[in-house]
CSV table of C-alpha atoms in Angstrom, one decimal:
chain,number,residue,atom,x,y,z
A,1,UNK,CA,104.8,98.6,64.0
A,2,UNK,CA,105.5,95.8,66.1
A,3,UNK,CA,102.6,93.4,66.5
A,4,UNK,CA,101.2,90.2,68.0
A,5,UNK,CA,97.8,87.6,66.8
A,6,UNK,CA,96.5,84.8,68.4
A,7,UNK,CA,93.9,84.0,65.7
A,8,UNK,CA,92.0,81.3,68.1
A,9,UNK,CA,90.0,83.3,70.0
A,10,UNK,CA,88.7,80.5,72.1
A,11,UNK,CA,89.4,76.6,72.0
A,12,UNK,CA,87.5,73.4,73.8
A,13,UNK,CA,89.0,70.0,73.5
A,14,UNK,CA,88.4,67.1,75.7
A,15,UNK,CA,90.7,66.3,78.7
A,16,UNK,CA,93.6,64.7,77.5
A,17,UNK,CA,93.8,65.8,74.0
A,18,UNK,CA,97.1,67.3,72.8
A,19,UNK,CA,96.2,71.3,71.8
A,20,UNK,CA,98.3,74.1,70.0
A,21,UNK,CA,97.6,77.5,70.5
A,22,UNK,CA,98.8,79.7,68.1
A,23,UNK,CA,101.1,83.1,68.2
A,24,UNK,CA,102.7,85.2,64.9
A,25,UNK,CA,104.3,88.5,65.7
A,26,UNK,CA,105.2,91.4,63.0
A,27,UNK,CA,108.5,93.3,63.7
A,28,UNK,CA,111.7,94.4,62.0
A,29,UNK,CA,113.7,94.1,64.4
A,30,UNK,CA,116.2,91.2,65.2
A,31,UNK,CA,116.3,91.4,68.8
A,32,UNK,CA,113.3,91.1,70.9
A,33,UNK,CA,111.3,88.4,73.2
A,34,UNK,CA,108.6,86.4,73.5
A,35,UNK,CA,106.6,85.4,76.4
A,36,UNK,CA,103.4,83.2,77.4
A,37,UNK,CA,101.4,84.2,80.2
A,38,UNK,CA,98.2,82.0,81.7
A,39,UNK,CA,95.1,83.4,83.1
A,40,UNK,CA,93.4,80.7,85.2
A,41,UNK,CA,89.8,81.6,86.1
A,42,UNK,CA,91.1,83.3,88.7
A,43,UNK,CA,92.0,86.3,87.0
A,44,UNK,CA,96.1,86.4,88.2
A,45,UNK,CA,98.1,86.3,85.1
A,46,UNK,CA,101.1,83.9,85.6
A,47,UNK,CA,104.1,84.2,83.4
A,48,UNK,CA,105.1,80.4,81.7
A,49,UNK,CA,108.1,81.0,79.5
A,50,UNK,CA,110.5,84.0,77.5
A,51,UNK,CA,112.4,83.4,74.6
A,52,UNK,CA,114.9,85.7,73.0
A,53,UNK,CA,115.1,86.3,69.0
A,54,UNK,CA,118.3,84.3,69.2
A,55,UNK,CA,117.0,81.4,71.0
A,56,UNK,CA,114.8,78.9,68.5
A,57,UNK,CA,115.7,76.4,70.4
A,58,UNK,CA,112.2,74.7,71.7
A,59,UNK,CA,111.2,74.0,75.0
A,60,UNK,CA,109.3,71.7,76.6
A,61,UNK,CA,108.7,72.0,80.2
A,62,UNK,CA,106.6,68.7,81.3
A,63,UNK,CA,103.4,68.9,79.5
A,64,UNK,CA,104.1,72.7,78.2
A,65,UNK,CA,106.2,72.9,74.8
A,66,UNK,CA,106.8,75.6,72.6
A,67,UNK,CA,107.9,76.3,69.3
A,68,UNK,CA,109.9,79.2,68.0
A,69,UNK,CA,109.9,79.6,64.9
A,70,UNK,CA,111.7,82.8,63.2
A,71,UNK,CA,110.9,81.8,59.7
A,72,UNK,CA,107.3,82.0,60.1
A,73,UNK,CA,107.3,84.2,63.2
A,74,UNK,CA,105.2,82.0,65.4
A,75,UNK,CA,105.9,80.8,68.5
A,76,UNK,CA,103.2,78.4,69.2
A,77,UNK,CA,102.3,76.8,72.3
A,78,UNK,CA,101.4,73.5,73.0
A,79,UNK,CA,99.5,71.0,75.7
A,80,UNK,CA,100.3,67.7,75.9
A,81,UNK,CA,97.4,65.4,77.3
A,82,UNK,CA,95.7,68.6,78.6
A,83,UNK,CA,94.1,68.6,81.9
A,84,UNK,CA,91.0,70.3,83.3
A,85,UNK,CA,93.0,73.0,85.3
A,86,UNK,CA,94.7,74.1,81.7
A,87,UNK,CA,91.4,75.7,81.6
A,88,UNK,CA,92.2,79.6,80.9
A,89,UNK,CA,93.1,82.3,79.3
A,90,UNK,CA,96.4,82.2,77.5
A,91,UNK,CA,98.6,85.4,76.3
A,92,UNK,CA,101.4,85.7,73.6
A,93,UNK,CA,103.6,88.8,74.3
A,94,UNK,CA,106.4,90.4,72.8
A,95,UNK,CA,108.9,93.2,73.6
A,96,UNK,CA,111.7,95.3,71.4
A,97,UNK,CA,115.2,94.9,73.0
A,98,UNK,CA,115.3,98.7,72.6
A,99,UNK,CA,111.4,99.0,73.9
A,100,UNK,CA,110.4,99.3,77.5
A,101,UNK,CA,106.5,98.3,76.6
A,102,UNK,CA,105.3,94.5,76.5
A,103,UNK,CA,102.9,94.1,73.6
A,104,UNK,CA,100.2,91.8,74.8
A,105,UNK,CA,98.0,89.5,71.8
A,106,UNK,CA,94.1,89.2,72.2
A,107,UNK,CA,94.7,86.0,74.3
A,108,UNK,CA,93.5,82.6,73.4
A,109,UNK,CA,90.6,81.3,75.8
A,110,UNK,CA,91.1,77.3,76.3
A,111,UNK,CA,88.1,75.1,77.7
A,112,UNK,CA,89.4,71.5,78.6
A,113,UNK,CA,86.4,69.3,79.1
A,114,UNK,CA,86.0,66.6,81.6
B,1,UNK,CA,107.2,87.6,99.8
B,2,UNK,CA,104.3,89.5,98.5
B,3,UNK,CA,105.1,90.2,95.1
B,4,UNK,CA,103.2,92.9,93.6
B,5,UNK,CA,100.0,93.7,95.6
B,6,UNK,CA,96.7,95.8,94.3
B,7,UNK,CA,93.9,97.6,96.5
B,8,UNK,CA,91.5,97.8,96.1
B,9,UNK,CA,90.4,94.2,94.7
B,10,UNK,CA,87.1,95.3,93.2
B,11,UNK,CA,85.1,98.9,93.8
B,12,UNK,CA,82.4,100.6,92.2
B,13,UNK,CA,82.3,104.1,91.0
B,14,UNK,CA,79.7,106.7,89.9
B,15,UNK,CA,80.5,108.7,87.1
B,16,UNK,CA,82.2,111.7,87.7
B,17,UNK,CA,84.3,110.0,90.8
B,18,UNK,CA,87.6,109.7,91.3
B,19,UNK,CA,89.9,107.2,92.7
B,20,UNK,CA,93.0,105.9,93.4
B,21,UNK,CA,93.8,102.1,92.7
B,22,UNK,CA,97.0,101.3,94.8
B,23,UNK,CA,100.1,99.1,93.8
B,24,UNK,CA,103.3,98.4,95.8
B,25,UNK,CA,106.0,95.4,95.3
B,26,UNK,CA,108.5,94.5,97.7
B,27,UNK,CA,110.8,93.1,95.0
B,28,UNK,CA,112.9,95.9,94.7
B,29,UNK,CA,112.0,96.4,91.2
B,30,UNK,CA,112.4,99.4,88.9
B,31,UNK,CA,110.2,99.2,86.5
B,32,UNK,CA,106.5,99.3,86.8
B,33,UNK,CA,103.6,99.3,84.7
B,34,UNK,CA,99.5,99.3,84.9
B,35,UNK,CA,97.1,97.8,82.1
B,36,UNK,CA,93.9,97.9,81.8
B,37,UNK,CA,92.3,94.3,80.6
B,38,UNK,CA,88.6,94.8,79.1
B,39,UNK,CA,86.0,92.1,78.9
B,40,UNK,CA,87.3,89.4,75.9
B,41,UNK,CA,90.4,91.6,74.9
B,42,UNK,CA,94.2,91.6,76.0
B,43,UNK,CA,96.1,94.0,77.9
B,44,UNK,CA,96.2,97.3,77.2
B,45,UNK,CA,99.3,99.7,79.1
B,46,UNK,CA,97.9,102.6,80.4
B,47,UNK,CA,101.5,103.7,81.9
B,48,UNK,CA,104.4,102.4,83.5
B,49,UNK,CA,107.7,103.4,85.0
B,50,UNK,CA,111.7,102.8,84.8
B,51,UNK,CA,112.2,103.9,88.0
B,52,UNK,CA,111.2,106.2,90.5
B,53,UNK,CA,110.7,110.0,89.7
B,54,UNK,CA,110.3,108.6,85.9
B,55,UNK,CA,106.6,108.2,84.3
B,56,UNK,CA,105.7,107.4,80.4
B,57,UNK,CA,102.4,107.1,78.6
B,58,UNK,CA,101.7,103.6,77.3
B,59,UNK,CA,98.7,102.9,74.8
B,60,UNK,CA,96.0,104.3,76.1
B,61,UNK,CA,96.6,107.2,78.8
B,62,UNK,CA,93.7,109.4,78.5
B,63,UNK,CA,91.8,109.8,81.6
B,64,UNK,CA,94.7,108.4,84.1
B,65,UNK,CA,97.6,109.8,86.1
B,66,UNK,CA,100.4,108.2,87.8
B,67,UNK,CA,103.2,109.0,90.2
B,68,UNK,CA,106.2,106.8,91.1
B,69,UNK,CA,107.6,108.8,94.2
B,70,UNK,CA,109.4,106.1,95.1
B,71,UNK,CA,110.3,102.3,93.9
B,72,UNK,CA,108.2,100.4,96.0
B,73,UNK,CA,104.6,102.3,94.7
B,74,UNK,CA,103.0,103.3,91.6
B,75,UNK,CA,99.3,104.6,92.3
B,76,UNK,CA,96.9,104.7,89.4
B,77,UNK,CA,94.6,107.7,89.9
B,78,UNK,CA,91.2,108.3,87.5
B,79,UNK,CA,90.1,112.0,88.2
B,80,UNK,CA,86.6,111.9,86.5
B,81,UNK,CA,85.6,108.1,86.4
B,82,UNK,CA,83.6,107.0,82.7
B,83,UNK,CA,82.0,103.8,81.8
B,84,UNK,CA,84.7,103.5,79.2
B,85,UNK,CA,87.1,103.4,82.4
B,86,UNK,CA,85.3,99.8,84.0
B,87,UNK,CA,87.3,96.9,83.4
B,88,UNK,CA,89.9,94.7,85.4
B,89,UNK,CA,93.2,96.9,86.0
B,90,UNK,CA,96.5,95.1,86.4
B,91,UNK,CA,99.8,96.4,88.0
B,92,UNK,CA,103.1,94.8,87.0
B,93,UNK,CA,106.3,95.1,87.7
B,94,UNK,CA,110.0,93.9,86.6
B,95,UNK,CA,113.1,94.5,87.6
B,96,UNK,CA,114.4,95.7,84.6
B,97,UNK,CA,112.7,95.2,81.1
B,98,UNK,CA,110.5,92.2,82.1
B,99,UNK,CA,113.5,90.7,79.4
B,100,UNK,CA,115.6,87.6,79.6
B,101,UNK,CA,117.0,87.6,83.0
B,102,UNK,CA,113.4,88.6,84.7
B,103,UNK,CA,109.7,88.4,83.9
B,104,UNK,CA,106.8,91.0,84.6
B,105,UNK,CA,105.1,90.5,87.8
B,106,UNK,CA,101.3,90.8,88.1
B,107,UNK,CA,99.4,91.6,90.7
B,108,UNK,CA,95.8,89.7,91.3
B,109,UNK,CA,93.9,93.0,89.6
B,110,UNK,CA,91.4,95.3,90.8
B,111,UNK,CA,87.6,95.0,89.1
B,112,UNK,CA,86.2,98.3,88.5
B,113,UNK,CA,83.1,99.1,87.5
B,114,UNK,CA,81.9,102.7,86.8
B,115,UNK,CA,78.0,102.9,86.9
């Protein structure tokens, strides 16, 4: 069965420390995707990035980067020089190509001090 | 553009009530889905739909019914609210698998509390 862990369940570092949050997924399949999602204190989930199974490409997307990595099955997320507003919630996801269900993780909850 | 939009935003039940939490998107999308997010914990899909006329079960479908009569809506009805049933529910949509060409959609959520 297809699965997703995000061991940290909740992280604080200090505004403008670098910070990795960390996703493994357990599948057999070859194709499938991966997502990241935000939850800001708000409570409105906000979608960040997809990656395909045949994508390992990384991605970094001004402070956001990620890192897919099929051998290990992680596809961690990091934040460069974090800010205060990176404060939230964040969710790893993942879906089967031949699935219609998104599996969400536990979600990792960030505090960025001041 | 509204996106995906959820009433109502927070509502109290007593046990025993039942309700019906509203989601519509004007994105044209086909498939749909509701979770349920409990205090601390990820989402959880109650249902969710490929188009209209079409419904499956997700994870946890017990005490919930849907209906997509047509594209644009997909109610979320509770016939006999529980305690077990308060937590924040979000709708979703996507127009097709939420894969590589298109994201899930969230709506803001609707708090509900069953007391």
């Amino acid at each position: 069965a297809q699965k997703v862990t995000q061991a940290q369940t909740e992280i604080s570092v200090v505004e403008k420390e670098d910070v990795t949050l960390d996703c493994v997924y357990e599948t057999r399949d070859t194709t499938y995707y991966l997502f990241w999602y935000k939850q800001p204190p708000s409570g409105e989930l906000v979608f960040l990035i997809r990656r395909n199974s045949f994508d390992e490409q990384n991605e970094i997307s001004g402070r956001y980067s990620w890192n897919f990595q099929k051998s290990t099955s992680s596809f961690n997320f990091t934040i460069t020089a974090s800010q205060v507003v990176d404060s939230a919630v964040y969710f790893c996801a993942f879906l089967m190509n031949r699935d219609d269900k998104i599996i969400f993780g536990k979600g990792t909850r960030l505090h960025i001090l001041p | 553009n509204a996106g995906v939009t959820q009433t109502p935003k927070f509502r109290i039940l007593k046990i025993g009530q039942s309700m019906t939490l509203q989601c519509t998107q004007d994105m044209n999308h086909n498939y749909m889905y509701w979770y349920r997010q409990d205090p601390g914990m990820g989402l959880k899909l109650i249902y969710y739909s490929v188009g209209a006329g079409i419904t499956d079960k997700g994870e946890v479908p017990n005490g919930y019914n849907v209906s997509r009569s047509t594209t644009e809506d997909f109610p979320l009805r509770l016939e006999l609210a529980a305690p077990s049933q308060t937590s924040v529910y979000f709708c979703a949509s996507s127009y097709n698998r939420g894969l590589g060409e298109q994201p899930q959609h969230f709506g803001d959520g609707t708090r509900l509390s069953i007391l």
